[in-house]
Every structure is written in C-alpha cells, then in structure tokens.
C-alpha cells in the first residue's frame, strides 16, 4: 500500500493509545515479551517460502515491525509508518494461523496482526476493496449491498430453475422453527446464484428441514478483516439474532471459510457473548454434506464417481481453524476414485493466499497474491491432480487464478457442484415429464 | 408479436449478424430493443471485471464508458436518426448468469445472440471453427424465454417470404 | 574481597531470591488479573488434555513438526535447557551450601557429570550464538539485548567451571560467578527469560485454542 498523497490527516495518537491499552491484556503482553526471536516461525509462513525466504516475511518480523513498534513507541508514530504497517498486515499476512503451530511458545501471530488492523482502521487506513465492502455491510447488512427483495427474488429464480431437475425444490423463506437456517456468502446470489440452486437441490433430496432467512443471510464478515471490530460484531449479531428469532436449531454455513471462523470462533467475542459460545449451534456445509453421504441420505451414483485424480484444498478456516479436515476428506473419498492428498495436509496445509481479505482487497493486490501463491501452486502440481476441490469461495477464486498463472491444468470445483452431479435423484424427486401434445 | 427483444452484445463482429436479425425483428414487431453487454468477471465470486483498461472494479465510471462505446458501435447501424425504442444496458459478472437474470427481471420475450464470442480480436475470424460457446449454451438452456442464436446472414426470418419488411416498404416509398 | 563475597552470598542473595520469586509471582498475579478481564478466551475453552499435549510435545526432542524442520537446533536448545536447570539445582557444591545454611538440600550429581553438563551448556550456547549470526531470519530479529542475555546466561557456567577447576584468579571468578547469577535471576521476572514459567501458560492457551476448540495439533 503506498501512501495516498491526499491523505494528510494527522495521526490520532490518543485513539491509538486507547486501542493499545484496551488490547494490552495478558496474552498480547506475554506474546510480545516472550518472543525469543528463535526464527522457527519463518519456515511455517508461505509468504516467506514463496519469496525466496526473505527474512522480512517471517511472522515474528511482521508483528514486531508493526504491533511491536506501536507498543514500543506508545502510539507516537507518523502516517508513513502506519502505511508501512498496513502494507505488512494486509499485504503480507492472511491470518491463516499456521505460524502459531510452529512457534515454541504458541504465539498467536494472527491475533497480533488483527489487532494492528483494528488500530490502522481507526486511523482511516484499510484496503479499498474492504472499505467498499464495509460500506455495503453498513447500508444493507451484507457485503454486496444486495437488497432483501433482490435476494428473495434470486432465491425464487433459483428454486424455479431447480424444479426442472428436481421435483418440488423450494427455498423456504423465513420458516419458523426449521432445523437449519442456511446462510450464504453474498457473492453467491450476486455473481453465481447457481450455488443457491445447488444447495437447495441437495437439501431437498436429503429431505432436510431448512429455511433461508430474508435478512441476516450473510454469514461472511469482511469487517473482521478490515479492522472494523464494532461492525464485525454487528454483522454477526444480525445473523445470530435472526436465527434466534426464527427459533431454528442451528445455523448452516455455506461452503465458505471465514464465515465459519466468524460464526463459531471469533464471532461470539466480536458480538459480545462473554462465554465465547454462539447463541445457536453452527454447522458447516462440509460437515453436513459429509453426514448426508455417510448416512445415505444422499447416495452417490458409483458410475459417476470422479475418475480423474482429485486433490482437496484445505481452506485454512475450515480445516486448520475449523477442525473439519477429516470430514472433508472422508466426503471426497465417496466422490472420487483417485484421491491424492497434498503435502503437507490437514491442519498443517498451507494457505492458498486468497484469504484474510486478500481476494476482496481487489485487483491491485493480484500480483502479490500470485507471487505468494506459488507455494500452493507447487503443492497442487506435485499431487498430479486434475481436479481441485475447494470448499471456500476465496480458495476457489485464488486456485482458479493460480491455475492460469502457473499453468497447473486443473479444474476447480466446489463440493456442492460435485454432489449435484453425482447424486442419485430418487424416484419421487424426478421431475414430471411434460405431457406431449398429441399430433395427428 | 414480441414486445421486448434482448440482444446480447459482445462488441465483436461475431455477433453482428445476430444484431442485424435482432434489429429486423424489433422493427417488424415494433418491439423495444435492448442491447445488453456483460462485462466478464475474472472469477466466479470476486466481481473484478476484465476491461480493455485491465482488471478493475465494476463501478459506475466503467459502466458509463462502456455504454458510450456500445452506443457508438451499434446505434449507427440503425437507420432511424433518433431510435426511440432502443435501450443500452451494461452489467458485470458471468455473462450467461447476468443475461438470464436480466431477461427474467425485464420479462423479455426473446433473446438474440451470436454463437460464440472472440476472446482475441486480433486473431482472424475464420480460424475459429463454428461452435456453440459456453454463454450461448447456458443461455439457451436456462433462459426464461425463447433464444435465437444467429450465426450467419443466411438465417433469415421465414416471415420475409410472407411480405416485405417495413424497411423495404419505407425504401420504396422514399424512392417514389 | 572477602567482604564483597560475603555481601553477595549474604544479603544480596536474599534480595535476589526475593526479587526472583516475588517478581515472578507478581508478574503472574498481574497477568492473571488482566486476563480475567481481557482474555476470557483463555478461560472459556479450557481443555486440560489438549493443554498438556501442547506442552509435552514441545518439551521432548523433535516432538513437534517445527522442531523436526530444524532438528539440530531443537536438540541443542533442549539440551541447553536441561543443563541450564540441572547444573545449578543438582551441583554438589550448591547443595552443600544449602545444607550448611538451612539444613536442606536436593540430590547431587557427581562432579564429573556436572563438568560434562557445563561443557554441554557452553557448547550449546556457542551454537545458539553462532546460529543467531548465521541464519538470516534469526539475525534480522536479534537485538543487542539478545546477545547480552545469552552471554549473561553463560557467564555463571564459565566462571563456575573455571573456579571449580581452579584455573585463573579464584576469588575474582567466584565473585563474578555469584554476581552474574544474581543479575540473571533478578532479570528473569522482567524479561523474556520469564518464559521459564510463562511457556507453560502460552502453550496451554494455544493447546486450548487450536486443540480444544478445533482439534488441531499445534505441534
């Protein structure tokens, strides 16, 4: 991020100090003090590895140069310094949390980076793409600025289309007391509404009791990545409160990474629930789809199983930070004949480079995203897979881009689309044939 | 007959025949002709679009610039000085998704489009073997109305045999 | 000379231990107080099984993926810590002093073992020092203070070893030995050296956070 010449606002040192103070709890104090500068974290970070082991990309360097400096100087910094920090905390970190697994003290660098983002945001600094999204969240409650009417209309459209293939598909809106309240990434209704159709088809065939809310349907949380902590909390509350109002048993999250992290792990704290638990249980699509296939609620046509070699992209926020790496893999075993795992995999898999707000940050960050994604590209290439399953929108887009950039020759697919292709549609859901008019 | 005809523009010669056909139909039916172009997004989900200025956000300036270009390219082919029933629209996203969404919302009666789009305008036209492109496929399968894929000028409307087109009539009148 | 020595092993030693233990205690109490208010996440998801695993995997050589990526370094730093703790606690000379002063003492290792461990600590220390210079990702982080603390940590071992073998001016060495050890102990509560206690807390936290909440193995 280069300094905007027009940005001559003075630095609000008082505000920075307030935030530094508010966050100076036991964890942050201890982490900043304890880091013994051993350098073990460096090798865990894909930014470091992709850029020829540039030591300035080790997690310890990144947090020391930003939050460490802010505390050391007690907030007395100039705007140039803040822009340099911004360049690091948004341009060189996706908060994937891999480094905290490699640090002898278990220092949670992602939290330190996120705290820095909050401070920078308070000074009006955040990447443009995230700033646009924040405005949308504020005005309409969702990141794409889609109105409730448009959203419900899109749902109706998709339900209509789906009825051509599966009888009786509906997307029930605001059904009280349903088992699951399905929440989506607004990029789905906005850009690829077929995702809604696919989910509806799967849930119909599994004979699930579900509903789509007319508000609070956005499970994403870009303000969390932008550094707007208050808005991040509000966004999560919208979703929680709708779920409580509808009296559903659980919130179902679409195939999205950070939505799960937001809803289940960080959200309760952002939204002000002191015990750290969401008011309603949260279930991720990967888990539910796996259970459907495991329990036979969705049967896979064995003739249609994917024959080409397949690999599984562990989205950081579904696998490592979500705990669902085994479920994802077990589901893929049902869907593919030739499964090839990446190395490393499961909770130790590398970040693809598209998360933490990176893809929404926009085209101006693309070159960096492609450079740091080299690690993921090499991992994919090494598996020899032709299909990459990516149950996360940002991983999906990032791997698609990496595919073009590094000529990997792969096709990226989501679990929904594979399930829709492969699932056996029981007799009762087969669409009725249109009666042919008799011609003489 | 038709009240709203949607022509899917791609700014390349591959859809010019389709435009001629759409225009013809619109005039015969005295329908509204909507010229729609969809700025293609790079990814499925991110909303960054590919323009001649590179990859960028789909903002109002981008749309206005494109509308201007569309008007220049297509409106000159319409003989009438001040076309009343012609509208230019721009959207951004995945082309077939946006075309279907637009058609549904506007309750369009007919979609007219070319068979495929040329991604590299520098390559000569005939190197591309005739084929049905991804957008044409998806639109014909999913559209809420009839879809007409026009590939060559030989595909005239059968109505022509039935009588002269309004343009023919007008030309004869002016010649007198 | 005798006066200095008597001071260092008398009142100064008392003060040192009070500051060392009291300081650590105070730091822990302070952090505890802060945490009840600002670090609820530490308490909300406690899972002792995961906390313990998180700690244990990092106490044994090559117990974590990260250590296995740098096997020599991880072995050296564990060995370094073993010697660092074992020698001061189980040296017969120290235990004789405790016995003389309070009538209690710990088990003592043989002097041959103590020698071997001391040399090990020094060798490991040298390795760590060179590593800080040699590895770019470590060098960029290392400050003068890191080098100083490392040097300070090794000083009691060097001086103790030399004094025991009576190589060099005995009295000066003994004064330096006690003084450096006292400075080190006093500094522990206020620097990164407090990791001797805080390690267990931060590791427990990441065990709860990654393991307890997600089942992810933070090692």
Tab-separated table of N, CA, C and O in Angstrom, chain A residues 117-205:
chain	number	residue	atom	x	y	z
A	117	UNK	N	-4.581	-4.344	12.573
A	117	UNK	CA	-5.560	-3.909	11.583
A	117	UNK	C	-6.607	-3.004	12.220
A	117	UNK	O	-7.045	-2.022	11.626
A	118	UNK	N	-7.010	-3.354	13.436
A	118	UNK	CA	-8.021	-2.539	14.132
A	118	UNK	C	-7.477	-1.135	14.373
A	118	UNK	O	-8.166	-0.129	14.161
A	119	UNK	N	-6.221	-1.060	14.786
A	119	UNK	CA	-5.615	0.246	15.046
A	119	UNK	C	-5.527	1.048	13.752
A	119	UNK	O	-5.857	2.237	13.717
A	120	UNK	N	-5.100	0.406	12.671
A	120	UNK	CA	-4.970	1.119	11.402
A	120	UNK	C	-6.330	1.598	10.914
A	120	UNK	O	-6.474	2.703	10.405
A	121	UNK	N	-7.329	0.743	11.091
A	121	UNK	CA	-8.674	1.119	10.655
A	121	UNK	C	-9.153	2.359	11.388
A	121	UNK	O	-9.798	3.225	10.805
A	122	UNK	N	-8.804	2.424	12.666
A	122	UNK	CA	-9.241	3.579	13.450
A	122	UNK	C	-8.649	4.871	12.910
A	122	UNK	O	-9.144	5.957	13.173
A	123	UNK	N	-7.564	4.740	12.151
A	123	UNK	CA	-6.931	5.912	11.565
A	123	UNK	C	-7.348	6.090	10.119
A	123	UNK	O	-6.715	6.836	9.368
A	124	UNK	N	-8.381	5.371	9.720
A	124	UNK	CA	-8.904	5.517	8.376
A	124	UNK	C	-8.108	4.779	7.310
A	124	UNK	O	-8.227	5.068	6.127
A	125	UNK	N	-7.294	3.823	7.732
A	125	UNK	CA	-6.488	3.107	6.743
A	125	UNK	C	-6.978	1.663	6.627
A	125	UNK	O	-7.004	0.926	7.612
A	126	UNK	N	-7.389	1.280	5.448
A	126	UNK	CA	-7.761	-0.103	5.157
A	126	UNK	C	-7.778	-0.258	3.640
A	126	UNK	O	-7.979	0.727	2.946
A	127	UNK	N	-7.536	-1.447	3.104
A	127	UNK	CA	-7.521	-1.581	1.649
A	127	UNK	C	-8.868	-1.203	1.028
A	127	UNK	O	-9.927	-1.424	1.609
A	128	UNK	N	-8.812	-0.643	-0.165
A	128	UNK	CA	-10.008	-0.107	-0.802
A	128	UNK	C	-11.142	-1.116	-0.925
A	128	UNK	O	-12.304	-0.809	-0.636
A	129	UNK	N	-10.792	-2.307	-1.356
A	129	UNK	CA	-11.823	-3.329	-1.540
A	129	UNK	C	-12.582	-3.625	-0.256
A	129	UNK	O	-13.795	-3.815	-0.255
A	130	UNK	N	-11.866	-3.653	0.857
A	130	UNK	CA	-12.518	-3.925	2.130
A	130	UNK	C	-13.345	-2.721	2.563
A	130	UNK	O	-14.434	-2.868	3.128
A	131	UNK	N	-12.843	-1.525	2.272
A	131	UNK	CA	-13.592	-0.318	2.620
A	131	UNK	C	-14.940	-0.290	1.891
A	131	UNK	O	-15.967	0.060	2.467
A	132	UNK	N	-14.917	-0.687	0.591
A	132	UNK	CA	-16.187	-0.723	-0.166
A	132	UNK	C	-17.154	-1.693	0.470
A	132	UNK	O	-18.345	-1.422	0.590
A	133	UNK	N	-16.616	-2.874	0.829
A	133	UNK	CA	-17.482	-3.895	1.417
A	133	UNK	C	-18.080	-3.399	2.725
A	133	UNK	O	-19.258	-3.622	3.013
A	134	UNK	N	-17.262	-2.711	3.524
A	134	UNK	CA	-17.731	-2.212	4.818
A	134	UNK	C	-18.929	-1.281	4.636
A	134	UNK	O	-19.923	-1.373	5.370
A	135	UNK	N	-18.854	-0.415	3.608
A	135	UNK	CA	-19.970	0.492	3.341
A	135	UNK	C	-21.239	-0.307	3.039
A	135	UNK	O	-22.324	-0.016	3.552
A	136	UNK	N	-21.086	-1.354	2.239
A	136	UNK	CA	-22.235	-2.193	1.899
A	136	UNK	C	-22.842	-2.852	3.135
A	136	UNK	O	-24.053	-2.888	3.306
A	137	UNK	N	-21.977	-3.379	3.993
A	137	UNK	CA	-22.474	-4.034	5.210
A	137	UNK	C	-23.284	-3.051	6.028
A	137	UNK	O	-24.348	-3.355	6.553
A	138	UNK	N	-22.755	-1.827	6.123
A	138	UNK	CA	-23.420	-0.837	6.958
A	138	UNK	C	-24.778	-0.474	6.400
A	138	UNK	O	-25.739	-0.325	7.129
A	139	UNK	N	-24.818	-0.349	5.068
A	139	UNK	CA	-26.069	0.133	4.469
A	139	UNK	C	-27.106	-0.962	4.290
A	139	UNK	O	-28.297	-0.717	4.420
A	140	UNK	N	-26.660	-2.165	3.942
A	140	UNK	CA	-27.644	-3.201	3.646
A	140	UNK	C	-27.480	-4.457	4.500
A	140	UNK	O	-28.246	-5.394	4.366
A	141	UNK	N	-26.445	-4.504	5.345
A	141	UNK	CA	-26.260	-5.702	6.168
A	141	UNK	C	-25.546	-6.825	5.452
A	141	UNK	O	-25.314	-7.883	6.028
A	142	UNK	N	-25.171	-6.637	4.184
A	142	UNK	CA	-24.412	-7.686	3.507
A	142	UNK	C	-23.344	-7.067	2.623
A	142	UNK	O	-23.461	-5.924	2.197
A	143	UNK	N	-22.323	-7.825	2.340
A	143	UNK	CA	-21.133	-7.264	1.707
A	143	UNK	C	-21.339	-6.832	0.261
A	143	UNK	O	-20.549	-6.072	-0.272
A	144	UNK	N	-22.394	-7.310	-0.398
A	144	UNK	CA	-22.578	-6.972	-1.794
A	144	UNK	C	-23.593	-5.843	-1.976
A	144	UNK	O	-23.858	-5.427	-3.090
A	145	UNK	N	-24.172	-5.378	-0.865
A	145	UNK	CA	-25.153	-4.306	-0.999
A	145	UNK	C	-26.427	-4.764	-1.687
A	145	UNK	O	-27.104	-3.980	-2.355
A	146	UNK	N	-26.771	-6.033	-1.517
A	146	UNK	CA	-27.967	-6.554	-2.183
A	146	UNK	C	-29.186	-6.329	-1.294
A	146	UNK	O	-29.125	-6.594	-0.096
A	147	UNK	N	-30.281	-5.878	-1.897
A	147	UNK	CA	-31.478	-5.623	-1.090
A	147	UNK	C	-32.168	-6.946	-0.774
A	147	UNK	O	-31.984	-7.933	-1.464
A	148	UNK	N	-32.987	-6.922	0.262
A	148	UNK	CA	-33.744	-8.115	0.640
A	148	UNK	C	-34.616	-8.599	-0.510
A	148	UNK	O	-34.698	-9.797	-0.778
A	149	UNK	N	-35.247	-7.642	-1.232
A	149	UNK	CA	-36.134	-8.011	-2.336
A	149	UNK	C	-35.359	-8.745	-3.416
A	149	UNK	O	-35.793	-9.785	-3.907
A	150	UNK	N	-34.217	-8.174	-3.784
A	150	UNK	CA	-33.392	-8.813	-4.810
A	150	UNK	C	-32.976	-10.197	-4.369
A	150	UNK	O	-32.954	-11.134	-5.165
A	151	UNK	N	-32.644	-10.305	-3.093
A	151	UNK	CA	-32.180	-11.589	-2.594
A	151	UNK	C	-33.285	-12.628	-2.661
A	151	UNK	O	-33.101	-13.736	-3.184
A	152	UNK	N	-34.455	-12.275	-2.155
A	152	UNK	CA	-35.569	-13.230	-2.158
A	152	UNK	C	-35.943	-13.576	-3.600
A	152	UNK	O	-36.224	-14.727	-3.934
A	153	UNK	N	-35.894	-12.550	-4.483
A	153	UNK	CA	-36.201	-12.793	-5.892
A	153	UNK	C	-35.217	-13.788	-6.502
A	153	UNK	O	-35.604	-14.692	-7.257
A	154	UNK	N	-33.935	-13.615	-6.178
A	154	UNK	CA	-32.928	-14.537	-6.685
A	154	UNK	C	-33.198	-15.948	-6.182
A	154	UNK	O	-33.060	-16.923	-6.933
A	155	UNK	N	-33.595	-16.060	-4.931
A	155	UNK	CA	-33.917	-17.378	-4.384
A	155	UNK	C	-35.067	-18.001	-5.162
A	155	UNK	O	-35.028	-19.182	-5.521
A	156	UNK	N	-36.092	-17.198	-5.455
A	156	UNK	CA	-37.242	-17.729	-6.197
A	156	UNK	C	-36.830	-18.179	-7.585
A	156	UNK	O	-37.257	-19.228	-8.067
A	157	UNK	N	-36.003	-17.390	-8.213
A	157	UNK	CA	-35.500	-17.713	-9.540
A	157	UNK	C	-34.786	-19.063	-9.512
A	157	UNK	O	-35.024	-19.941	-10.341
A	158	UNK	N	-33.907	-19.221	-8.541
A	158	UNK	CA	-33.124	-20.436	-8.460
A	158	UNK	C	-33.984	-21.647	-8.132
A	158	UNK	O	-33.751	-22.749	-8.645
A	159	UNK	N	-35.001	-21.418	-7.306
A	159	UNK	CA	-35.901	-22.534	-6.981
A	159	UNK	C	-36.642	-22.967	-8.249
A	159	UNK	O	-36.762	-24.170	-8.535
A	160	UNK	N	-37.110	-21.980	-9.033
A	160	UNK	CA	-37.790	-22.285	-10.299
A	160	UNK	C	-36.918	-23.114	-11.213
A	160	UNK	O	-37.332	-24.128	-11.762
A	161	UNK	N	-35.680	-22.641	-11.375
A	161	UNK	CA	-34.746	-23.357	-12.255
A	161	UNK	C	-34.518	-24.769	-11.778
A	161	UNK	O	-34.455	-25.712	-12.561
A	162	UNK	N	-34.368	-24.915	-10.448
A	162	UNK	CA	-34.050	-26.238	-9.904
A	162	UNK	C	-35.180	-27.222	-10.120
A	162	UNK	O	-34.960	-28.424	-10.230
A	163	UNK	N	-36.425	-26.698	-10.174
A	163	UNK	CA	-37.556	-27.608	-10.328
A	163	UNK	C	-37.539	-28.320	-11.669
A	163	UNK	O	-38.201	-29.338	-11.841
A	164	UNK	N	-36.751	-27.812	-12.616
A	164	UNK	CA	-36.588	-28.523	-13.891
A	164	UNK	C	-35.868	-29.837	-13.689
A	164	UNK	O	-36.026	-30.760	-14.489
A	165	UNK	N	-35.030	-29.896	-12.689
A	165	UNK	CA	-34.232	-31.112	-12.483
A	165	UNK	C	-34.695	-31.943	-11.315
A	165	UNK	O	-34.529	-33.160	-11.298
A	166	UNK	N	-35.205	-31.277	-10.299
A	166	UNK	CA	-35.634	-31.997	-9.105
A	166	UNK	C	-36.996	-31.472	-8.685
A	166	UNK	O	-37.182	-30.280	-8.494
A	167	UNK	N	-37.917	-32.408	-8.569
A	167	UNK	CA	-39.300	-32.003	-8.301
A	167	UNK	C	-39.434	-31.398	-6.916
A	167	UNK	O	-38.859	-31.883	-5.949
A	168	UNK	N	-40.222	-30.332	-6.877
A	168	UNK	CA	-40.605	-29.813	-5.565
A	168	UNK	C	-39.561	-28.999	-4.833
A	168	UNK	O	-39.711	-28.729	-3.652
A	169	UNK	N	-38.505	-28.580	-5.545
A	169	UNK	CA	-37.499	-27.778	-4.840
A	169	UNK	C	-38.086	-26.409	-4.508
A	169	UNK	O	-38.633	-25.732	-5.356
A	170	UNK	N	-37.997	-26.074	-3.263
A	170	UNK	CA	-38.349	-24.705	-2.876
A	170	UNK	C	-37.231	-24.172	-2.012
A	170	UNK	O	-36.458	-24.939	-1.434
A	171	UNK	N	-37.151	-22.852	-1.934
A	171	UNK	CA	-36.239	-22.230	-0.969
A	171	UNK	C	-37.160	-21.526	0.014
A	171	UNK	O	-37.590	-20.396	-0.224
A	172	UNK	N	-37.496	-22.212	1.103
A	172	UNK	CA	-38.462	-21.635	2.061
A	172	UNK	C	-37.862	-20.411	2.758
A	172	UNK	O	-36.769	-20.501	3.311
A	173	UNK	N	-38.584	-19.311	2.684
A	173	UNK	CA	-38.065	-18.073	3.277
A	173	UNK	C	-38.673	-17.877	4.664
A	173	UNK	O	-39.879	-17.966	4.825
A	174	UNK	N	-37.805	-17.632	5.627
A	174	UNK	CA	-38.237	-17.280	6.994
A	174	UNK	C	-39.171	-18.298	7.627
A	174	UNK	O	-40.156	-17.934	8.271
A	175	UNK	N	-38.854	-19.577	7.443
A	175	UNK	CA	-39.694	-20.601	8.066
A	175	UNK	C	-39.354	-20.732	9.544
A	175	UNK	O	-38.232	-21.053	9.917
A	176	UNK	N	-40.345	-20.518	10.364
A	176	UNK	CA	-40.098	-20.536	11.807
A	176	UNK	C	-39.912	-21.957	12.308
A	176	UNK	O	-40.599	-22.880	11.879
A	177	UNK	N	-38.958	-22.157	13.180
A	177	UNK	CA	-38.767	-23.459	13.807
A	177	UNK	C	-38.112	-24.510	12.937
A	177	UNK	O	-38.112	-25.694	13.278
A	178	UNK	N	-37.530	-24.089	11.818
A	178	UNK	CA	-36.848	-25.071	10.959
A	178	UNK	C	-35.612	-25.592	11.678
A	178	UNK	O	-35.147	-25.009	12.651
A	179	UNK	N	-35.066	-26.691	11.149
A	179	UNK	CA	-33.875	-27.239	11.808
A	179	UNK	C	-32.669	-26.356	11.483
A	179	UNK	O	-31.890	-26.001	12.369
A	180	UNK	N	-32.485	-26.036	10.201
A	180	UNK	CA	-31.324	-25.246	9.815
A	180	UNK	C	-31.716	-23.926	9.193
A	180	UNK	O	-32.624	-23.865	8.370
A	181	UNK	N	-31.009	-22.878	9.580
A	181	UNK	CA	-31.123	-21.602	8.882
A	181	UNK	C	-29.881	-21.512	7.998
A	181	UNK	O	-28.759	-21.454	8.508
A	182	UNK	N	-30.110	-21.537	6.694
A	182	UNK	CA	-28.978	-21.551	5.766
A	182	UNK	C	-28.512	-20.125	5.511
A	182	UNK	O	-29.320	-19.253	5.208
A	183	UNK	N	-27.218	-19.902	5.643
A	183	UNK	CA	-26.687	-18.571	5.383
A	183	UNK	C	-25.618	-18.698	4.314
A	183	UNK	O	-24.925	-19.712	4.230
A	184	UNK	N	-25.510	-17.650	3.480
A	184	UNK	CA	-24.628	-17.756	2.316
A	184	UNK	C	-23.635	-16.609	2.252
A	184	UNK	O	-23.711	-15.648	3.002
A	185	UNK	N	-22.728	-16.749	1.342
A	185	UNK	CA	-21.814	-15.671	1.006
A	185	UNK	C	-22.510	-14.854	-0.070
A	185	UNK	O	-22.889	-15.405	-1.101
A	186	UNK	N	-22.714	-13.551	0.129
A	186	UNK	CA	-23.457	-12.748	-0.844
A	186	UNK	C	-22.907	-12.807	-2.261
A	186	UNK	O	-23.599	-12.463	-3.216
A	187	UNK	N	-21.669	-13.237	-2.375
A	187	UNK	CA	-21.145	-13.400	-3.724
A	187	UNK	C	-21.903	-14.473	-4.490
A	187	UNK	O	-21.848	-14.526	-5.701
A	188	UNK	N	-22.563	-15.360	-3.746
A	188	UNK	CA	-23.347	-16.391	-4.428
A	188	UNK	C	-24.569	-15.793	-5.101
A	188	UNK	O	-24.685	-15.876	-6.319
A	189	UNK	N	-25.485	-15.150	-4.377
A	189	UNK	CA	-26.636	-14.598	-5.103
A	189	UNK	C	-26.226	-13.521	-6.107
A	189	UNK	O	-26.854	-13.371	-7.148
A	190	UNK	N	-25.137	-12.820	-5.800
A	190	UNK	CA	-24.732	-11.713	-6.667
A	190	UNK	C	-24.107	-12.187	-7.959
A	190	UNK	O	-24.426	-11.707	-9.027
A	191	UNK	N	-23.188	-13.112	-7.891
A	191	UNK	CA	-22.427	-13.489	-9.078
A	191	UNK	C	-22.711	-14.892	-9.581
A	191	UNK	O	-22.593	-15.142	-10.767
A	192	UNK	N	-23.001	-15.807	-8.728
A	192	UNK	CA	-23.178	-17.189	-9.165
A	192	UNK	C	-24.326	-17.813	-8.395
A	192	UNK	O	-24.123	-18.681	-7.543
A	193	UNK	N	-25.549	-17.345	-8.691
A	193	UNK	CA	-26.695	-17.824	-7.916
A	193	UNK	C	-26.922	-19.326	-8.023
A	193	UNK	O	-27.639	-19.893	-7.196
A	194	UNK	N	-26.286	-19.945	-9.015
A	194	UNK	CA	-26.425	-21.399	-9.154
A	194	UNK	C	-26.016	-22.123	-7.879
A	194	UNK	O	-26.459	-23.234	-7.615
A	195	UNK	N	-25.156	-21.483	-7.082
A	195	UNK	CA	-24.772	-22.081	-5.792
A	195	UNK	C	-25.993	-22.265	-4.898
A	195	UNK	O	-26.121	-23.260	-4.186
A	196	UNK	N	-26.891	-21.270	-4.932
A	196	UNK	CA	-28.111	-21.376	-4.123
A	196	UNK	C	-28.962	-22.534	-4.620
A	196	UNK	O	-29.533	-23.301	-3.846
A	197	UNK	N	-29.025	-22.638	-5.969
A	197	UNK	CA	-29.820	-23.713	-6.552
A	197	UNK	C	-29.259	-25.071	-6.150
A	197	UNK	O	-29.999	-25.980	-5.769
A	198	UNK	N	-27.941	-25.179	-6.209
A	198	UNK	CA	-27.320	-26.466	-5.877
A	198	UNK	C	-27.566	-26.847	-4.432
A	198	UNK	O	-27.891	-27.993	-4.119
A	199	UNK	N	-27.442	-25.867	-3.556
A	199	UNK	CA	-27.683	-26.151	-2.137
A	199	UNK	C	-29.122	-26.592	-1.937
A	199	UNK	O	-29.405	-27.553	-1.220
A	200	UNK	N	-30.044	-25.877	-2.623
A	200	UNK	CA	-31.464	-26.212	-2.477
A	200	UNK	C	-31.730	-27.630	-2.956
A	200	UNK	O	-32.492	-28.385	-2.339
A	201	UNK	N	-31.098	-27.999	-4.071
A	201	UNK	CA	-31.302	-29.357	-4.595
A	201	UNK	C	-30.813	-30.404	-3.609
A	201	UNK	O	-31.491	-31.399	-3.348
A	202	UNK	N	-29.620	-30.172	-3.064
A	202	UNK	CA	-29.046	-31.145	-2.131
A	202	UNK	C	-29.921	-31.265	-0.887
A	202	UNK	O	-30.250	-32.369	-0.433
A	203	UNK	N	-30.335	-30.127	-0.359
A	203	UNK	CA	-31.135	-30.151	0.868
A	203	UNK	C	-32.503	-30.781	0.617
A	203	UNK	O	-33.068	-31.437	1.488
A	204	UNK	N	-33.019	-30.601	-0.606
A	204	UNK	CA	-34.309	-31.204	-0.927
A	204	UNK	C	-34.195	-32.719	-1.011
A	204	UNK	O	-35.007	-33.451	-0.438
A	205	UNK	N	-33.179	-33.184	-1.723
A	205	UNK	CA	-33.011	-34.634	-1.868
A	205	UNK	C	-32.716	-35.276	-0.513
A	205	UNK	O	-33.137	-36.400	-0.234
